[in-house]
Amino acid sequence: MQHGEYATYVIQRCRCAECKAASAAYARERYRLQAYGRWQPFADAEAVRIHVLNLRRYISYDAIAALAKVSARSIDLLVYGEGGSTGSARIRTEPARRLLALTIDLDTLPDDTRINVAGSRRRLQALMLRGWPMPLVAARCDVPRWQLDRVLNKAMILRAYQARAIRDVTALLFDQDPPRTNRGERHAASVVRNRARRSGWMPLAAWDDIDDPDAEPDLGATVSRAQAVTEDAEFLARQGFTPDQVAERLQISRGYLQTARARAAASA
């Protein structure tokens, strides 16, 4: 809670000038609404609770309380109630209004806000599926390589500024191939891509809402490897690549490319 809030005046018993002014403003508003017969200090809690539980999928309860400028106690009562098993049936109108107005916008979240790692992890996985090693990704954003490794492997949360950096670098790199100017770079890209494939990681296009922790990937209709190779080869050929260049881009031999085309034609 912050100074200048009515909740700070009541719950923390702060009597600074700002909190006293907030208490006086609250009292004036209450008297005014009472005079007009419109005083409704409480609202039904169910819609607010559902909204807060949805927000909780992305950020912590503490972050929700801080961003909505309500007390953590209000969140506890809303979700768990007095006994810790059933949420409260009513909530004060002003906290309800603030909570319902709260939405998750990564661009406006304070840098240190802790958020769910799901979207950032999926973005890094998609980059690795493209062949991008983490050292090259780290070199292009403001997140150290060791932190990217934690996001990929075991972290459950990360800071908002890190999520923004990962989102921005993904937008920059997702449609580009990593450098492959020498044998070492080609080997590194191949190792990363093979790891991603073995792990079953998904491209960005597989996610309708990549930041939703409960989202399931959707790749559309399943096609055989021969069909996929043939479609990719035809796309590259239309861009002017020679058969040798197509095979190199797809990291296959020309012989396998011919075999894949024959198998795809036979199954058509």
Coordinates of C-alpha atoms in Angstrom, one line a residue:
M1 CA 0.0 0.0 0.0
Q2 CA 1.1 3.5 -0.7
H3 CA 0.7 6.8 1.1
G4 CA -2.3 8.8 0.0
E5 CA -4.6 5.8 -0.1
Y6 CA -7.6 5.4 2.2
A7 CA -6.7 1.7 2.8
T8 CA -3.3 2.9 4.2
Y9 CA -5.1 5.2 6.6
V10 CA -7.4 2.5 7.8
I11 CA -5.3 -0.7 7.7
Q12 CA -1.8 0.6 8.5
R13 CA -3.2 3.5 10.6
C14 CA -0.9 5.9 8.8
R15 CA -1.6 9.5 9.8
C16 CA 0.6 11.4 7.4
A17 CA -0.8 14.4 5.5
E18 CA -1.4 12.4 2.3
C19 CA -3.3 9.6 4.1
K20 CA -5.4 12.1 6.1
A21 CA -6.3 13.8 2.9
A22 CA -7.3 10.5 1.3
S23 CA -9.5 9.7 4.3
A24 CA -11.2 13.1 4.2
A25 CA -11.8 12.7 0.5
Y26 CA -13.3 9.3 1.0
A27 CA -15.6 10.6 3.8
R28 CA -16.8 13.5 1.6
E29 CA -17.6 11.1 -1.3
R30 CA -19.5 8.8 1.1
Y31 CA -21.6 11.6 2.5
R32 CA -22.3 13.0 -1.0
L33 CA -23.5 9.6 -2.3
Q34 CA -25.5 8.9 0.9
A35 CA -27.3 12.2 0.4
Y36 CA -28.3 11.1 -3.1
G37 CA -29.2 7.6 -1.9
R38 CA -26.5 6.1 -4.1
W39 CA -24.1 4.9 -1.4
Q40 CA -23.1 1.3 -2.2
P41 CA -20.0 0.5 -0.2
F42 CA -19.9 -3.2 -1.3
A43 CA -20.1 -5.0 -4.6
D44 CA -20.6 -8.7 -5.5
A45 CA -17.3 -10.4 -5.3
E46 CA -17.7 -13.2 -7.8
A47 CA -16.9 -11.3 -11.0
V48 CA -13.9 -9.6 -9.3
R49 CA -12.7 -13.0 -8.0
I50 CA -12.8 -14.6 -11.5
H51 CA -10.9 -11.6 -12.9
V52 CA -8.2 -11.8 -10.2
L53 CA -7.8 -15.5 -10.7
N54 CA -7.3 -15.0 -14.4
L55 CA -4.7 -12.3 -13.7
R56 CA -3.0 -14.7 -11.3
R57 CA -2.1 -16.9 -14.2
Y58 CA 0.3 -14.2 -15.4
I59 CA 1.4 -12.3 -12.2
S60 CA 1.5 -12.9 -8.5
Y61 CA -1.2 -11.8 -6.0
D62 CA 1.3 -9.3 -4.6
A63 CA 1.8 -7.8 -8.0
I64 CA -1.9 -7.6 -8.6
A65 CA -2.4 -5.8 -5.3
A66 CA 0.4 -3.3 -6.0
L67 CA -0.7 -2.6 -9.6
A68 CA -4.4 -2.1 -8.6
K69 CA -3.4 -0.1 -5.5
V70 CA -5.4 -2.3 -3.1
S71 CA -4.3 -4.0 0.0
A72 CA -2.9 -7.6 0.0
R73 CA -5.5 -8.3 2.7
S74 CA -8.3 -7.4 0.2
I75 CA -6.9 -10.0 -2.2
D76 CA -6.6 -12.6 0.5
L77 CA -10.3 -12.2 1.6
L78 CA -11.5 -12.1 -2.0
V79 CA -9.8 -15.4 -3.0
Y80 CA -9.6 -17.3 0.3
G81 CA -12.1 -15.7 2.7
E82 CA -11.7 -15.6 6.5
G83 CA -11.4 -19.3 6.9
G84 CA -9.1 -19.9 4.0
S85 CA -11.4 -22.1 2.0
T86 CA -14.1 -19.9 0.4
G87 CA -13.7 -16.5 -0.9
S88 CA -15.7 -13.6 0.4
A89 CA -19.2 -12.9 -1.1
R90 CA -18.7 -9.1 -1.1
I91 CA -15.9 -6.7 -1.7
R92 CA -15.7 -3.0 -1.2
T93 CA -16.7 -1.1 -4.3
E94 CA -13.6 0.9 -4.8
P95 CA -11.1 -2.0 -4.6
A96 CA -13.5 -3.9 -6.9
R97 CA -13.4 -1.1 -9.5
R98 CA -9.6 -1.0 -9.4
L99 CA -9.2 -4.7 -9.7
L100 CA -11.6 -5.0 -12.6
A101 CA -9.8 -2.2 -14.4
L102 CA -6.5 -4.0 -14.1
T103 CA -5.2 -5.6 -17.3
I104 CA -1.8 -7.2 -18.1
D105 CA 0.2 -5.0 -20.6
L106 CA 3.8 -6.0 -20.8
D107 CA 4.8 -2.6 -22.1
T108 CA 3.4 -0.8 -19.0
L109 CA 4.3 -3.2 -16.2
P110 CA 7.0 -2.0 -13.9
D111 CA 10.4 -3.5 -14.7
D112 CA 10.6 -5.6 -11.5
T113 CA 7.1 -7.1 -11.7
R114 CA 7.3 -10.9 -11.6
I115 CA 5.4 -12.6 -14.3
N116 CA 4.8 -16.2 -15.5
V117 CA 7.7 -17.5 -17.6
A118 CA 5.5 -19.5 -20.1
G119 CA 5.5 -17.0 -23.0
S120 CA 9.2 -16.1 -22.7
R121 CA 10.1 -19.8 -22.6
R122 CA 8.1 -20.6 -25.7
R123 CA 9.7 -17.7 -27.6
L124 CA 13.2 -18.9 -26.8
Q125 CA 12.2 -22.4 -27.8
A126 CA 10.9 -21.2 -31.1
L127 CA 14.2 -19.3 -31.7
M128 CA 16.1 -22.5 -31.0
L129 CA 13.9 -24.4 -33.4
R130 CA 15.0 -21.9 -35.9
G131 CA 18.6 -22.7 -35.0
W132 CA 19.5 -19.7 -32.8
P133 CA 22.0 -20.6 -30.1
M134 CA 21.4 -18.8 -26.8
P135 CA 24.8 -16.9 -26.8
L136 CA 23.7 -15.2 -30.0
V137 CA 20.3 -14.4 -28.7
A138 CA 21.8 -13.0 -25.5
A139 CA 24.2 -10.8 -27.5
R140 CA 21.1 -9.2 -29.2
C141 CA 19.1 -8.4 -26.0
D142 CA 19.7 -7.1 -22.5
V143 CA 19.3 -10.5 -20.8
P144 CA 22.5 -12.4 -19.9
R145 CA 22.9 -15.9 -21.4
W146 CA 22.7 -17.6 -17.9
Q147 CA 19.3 -16.0 -17.3
L148 CA 18.1 -17.1 -20.7
D149 CA 19.2 -20.7 -19.8
R150 CA 17.2 -20.4 -16.6
V151 CA 14.1 -19.3 -18.5
L152 CA 14.5 -22.3 -20.8
N153 CA 15.1 -24.9 -18.1
K154 CA 13.8 -24.3 -14.7
A155 CA 12.6 -20.7 -13.9
M156 CA 8.9 -20.3 -13.0
I157 CA 8.9 -16.5 -13.1
L158 CA 10.9 -13.7 -14.5
R159 CA 10.9 -9.9 -14.4
A160 CA 8.9 -7.8 -16.8
Y161 CA 11.9 -6.1 -18.3
Q162 CA 13.4 -9.5 -19.1
A163 CA 10.1 -10.7 -20.7
R164 CA 10.1 -7.5 -22.8
A165 CA 13.7 -8.0 -24.0
I166 CA 12.9 -11.6 -24.9
R167 CA 9.7 -10.6 -26.8
D168 CA 11.6 -7.9 -28.7
V169 CA 14.5 -10.1 -29.7
T170 CA 12.1 -12.8 -30.8
A171 CA 10.3 -10.3 -33.0
L172 CA 13.7 -9.4 -34.5
L173 CA 15.0 -12.9 -35.1
F174 CA 12.1 -15.2 -35.6
D175 CA 12.1 -15.0 -39.4
Q176 CA 15.9 -14.9 -39.8
D177 CA 18.3 -17.8 -40.0
P178 CA 21.3 -17.6 -37.6
P179 CA 24.8 -16.9 -39.0
R180 CA 26.1 -19.8 -41.0
T181 CA 29.2 -18.4 -42.5
N182 CA 31.6 -21.1 -41.3
R183 CA 31.6 -24.7 -40.2
G184 CA 31.4 -23.8 -36.5
E185 CA 28.3 -21.6 -36.9
R186 CA 26.6 -24.2 -39.1
H187 CA 27.4 -26.9 -36.5
A188 CA 26.1 -24.7 -33.6
A189 CA 22.8 -24.0 -35.5
S190 CA 22.4 -27.7 -36.2
V191 CA 22.9 -28.8 -32.6
V192 CA 20.4 -26.2 -31.3
R193 CA 17.8 -27.1 -33.9
N194 CA 18.1 -30.8 -33.3
R195 CA 17.8 -30.3 -29.5
A196 CA 14.6 -28.3 -30.1
R197 CA 13.1 -30.9 -32.4
R198 CA 14.0 -33.8 -30.0
S199 CA 12.3 -31.8 -27.2
G200 CA 9.1 -31.3 -29.2
W201 CA 9.4 -27.5 -29.0
M202 CA 7.0 -25.5 -31.2
P203 CA 7.3 -22.6 -33.6
L204 CA 5.7 -19.3 -32.9
A205 CA 2.8 -19.9 -35.3
A206 CA 1.7 -22.9 -33.2
W207 CA 0.4 -20.5 -30.4
D208 CA -2.8 -18.6 -30.5
D209 CA -1.9 -16.8 -27.3
I210 CA 1.8 -17.5 -26.6
D211 CA 1.6 -15.9 -23.2
D212 CA -1.3 -17.9 -21.9
P213 CA 0.2 -20.6 -19.5
D214 CA -2.8 -22.9 -20.3
A215 CA -2.6 -22.6 -24.1
E216 CA -2.1 -25.7 -26.2
P217 CA -0.1 -25.6 -29.5
D218 CA -1.9 -26.1 -32.8
L219 CA 0.2 -27.0 -35.8
G220 CA -2.8 -27.7 -38.0
A221 CA -3.0 -30.8 -40.1
T222 CA -0.1 -33.3 -39.7
V223 CA 2.1 -33.9 -42.8
S224 CA 4.8 -36.3 -43.4
R225 CA 8.5 -35.3 -43.3
A226 CA 8.6 -35.9 -47.1
Q227 CA 5.7 -33.5 -47.7
A228 CA 7.1 -30.9 -45.3
V229 CA 10.5 -31.0 -47.1
T230 CA 8.9 -30.8 -50.5
E231 CA 6.8 -27.8 -49.5
D232 CA 9.8 -26.0 -48.1
A233 CA 11.9 -26.9 -51.1
E234 CA 9.3 -25.5 -53.5
F235 CA 9.0 -22.3 -51.5
L236 CA 12.8 -21.8 -51.6
A237 CA 12.9 -22.6 -55.3
R238 CA 10.3 -19.9 -56.0
Q239 CA 12.6 -17.5 -54.2
G240 CA 15.3 -18.3 -56.7
F241 CA 17.4 -20.8 -54.8
T242 CA 19.2 -23.5 -56.8
P243 CA 18.7 -27.2 -55.8
D244 CA 22.1 -27.2 -54.1
Q245 CA 21.2 -24.1 -52.1
V246 CA 17.8 -25.5 -51.2
A247 CA 19.4 -28.7 -49.8
E248 CA 21.9 -26.7 -47.9
R249 CA 19.2 -24.4 -46.4
L250 CA 17.1 -27.4 -45.4
Q251 CA 20.2 -29.2 -44.1
I252 CA 19.6 -32.3 -46.2
S253 CA 21.4 -33.9 -49.1
R254 CA 20.3 -33.5 -52.7
G255 CA 19.7 -37.2 -52.8
Y256 CA 17.2 -37.0 -49.9
L257 CA 15.6 -34.0 -51.4
Q258 CA 14.9 -36.1 -54.6
T259 CA 13.6 -39.0 -52.5
A260 CA 11.3 -36.7 -50.5
R261 CA 9.8 -35.3 -53.6
A262 CA 9.2 -38.8 -55.0
R263 CA 7.6 -39.9 -51.8
A264 CA 5.4 -36.8 -51.6
A265 CA 4.3 -37.3 -55.2
A266 CA 3.5 -41.0 -54.6
S267 CA 1.3 -40.1 -51.5
A268 CA -0.6 -37.3 -53.2

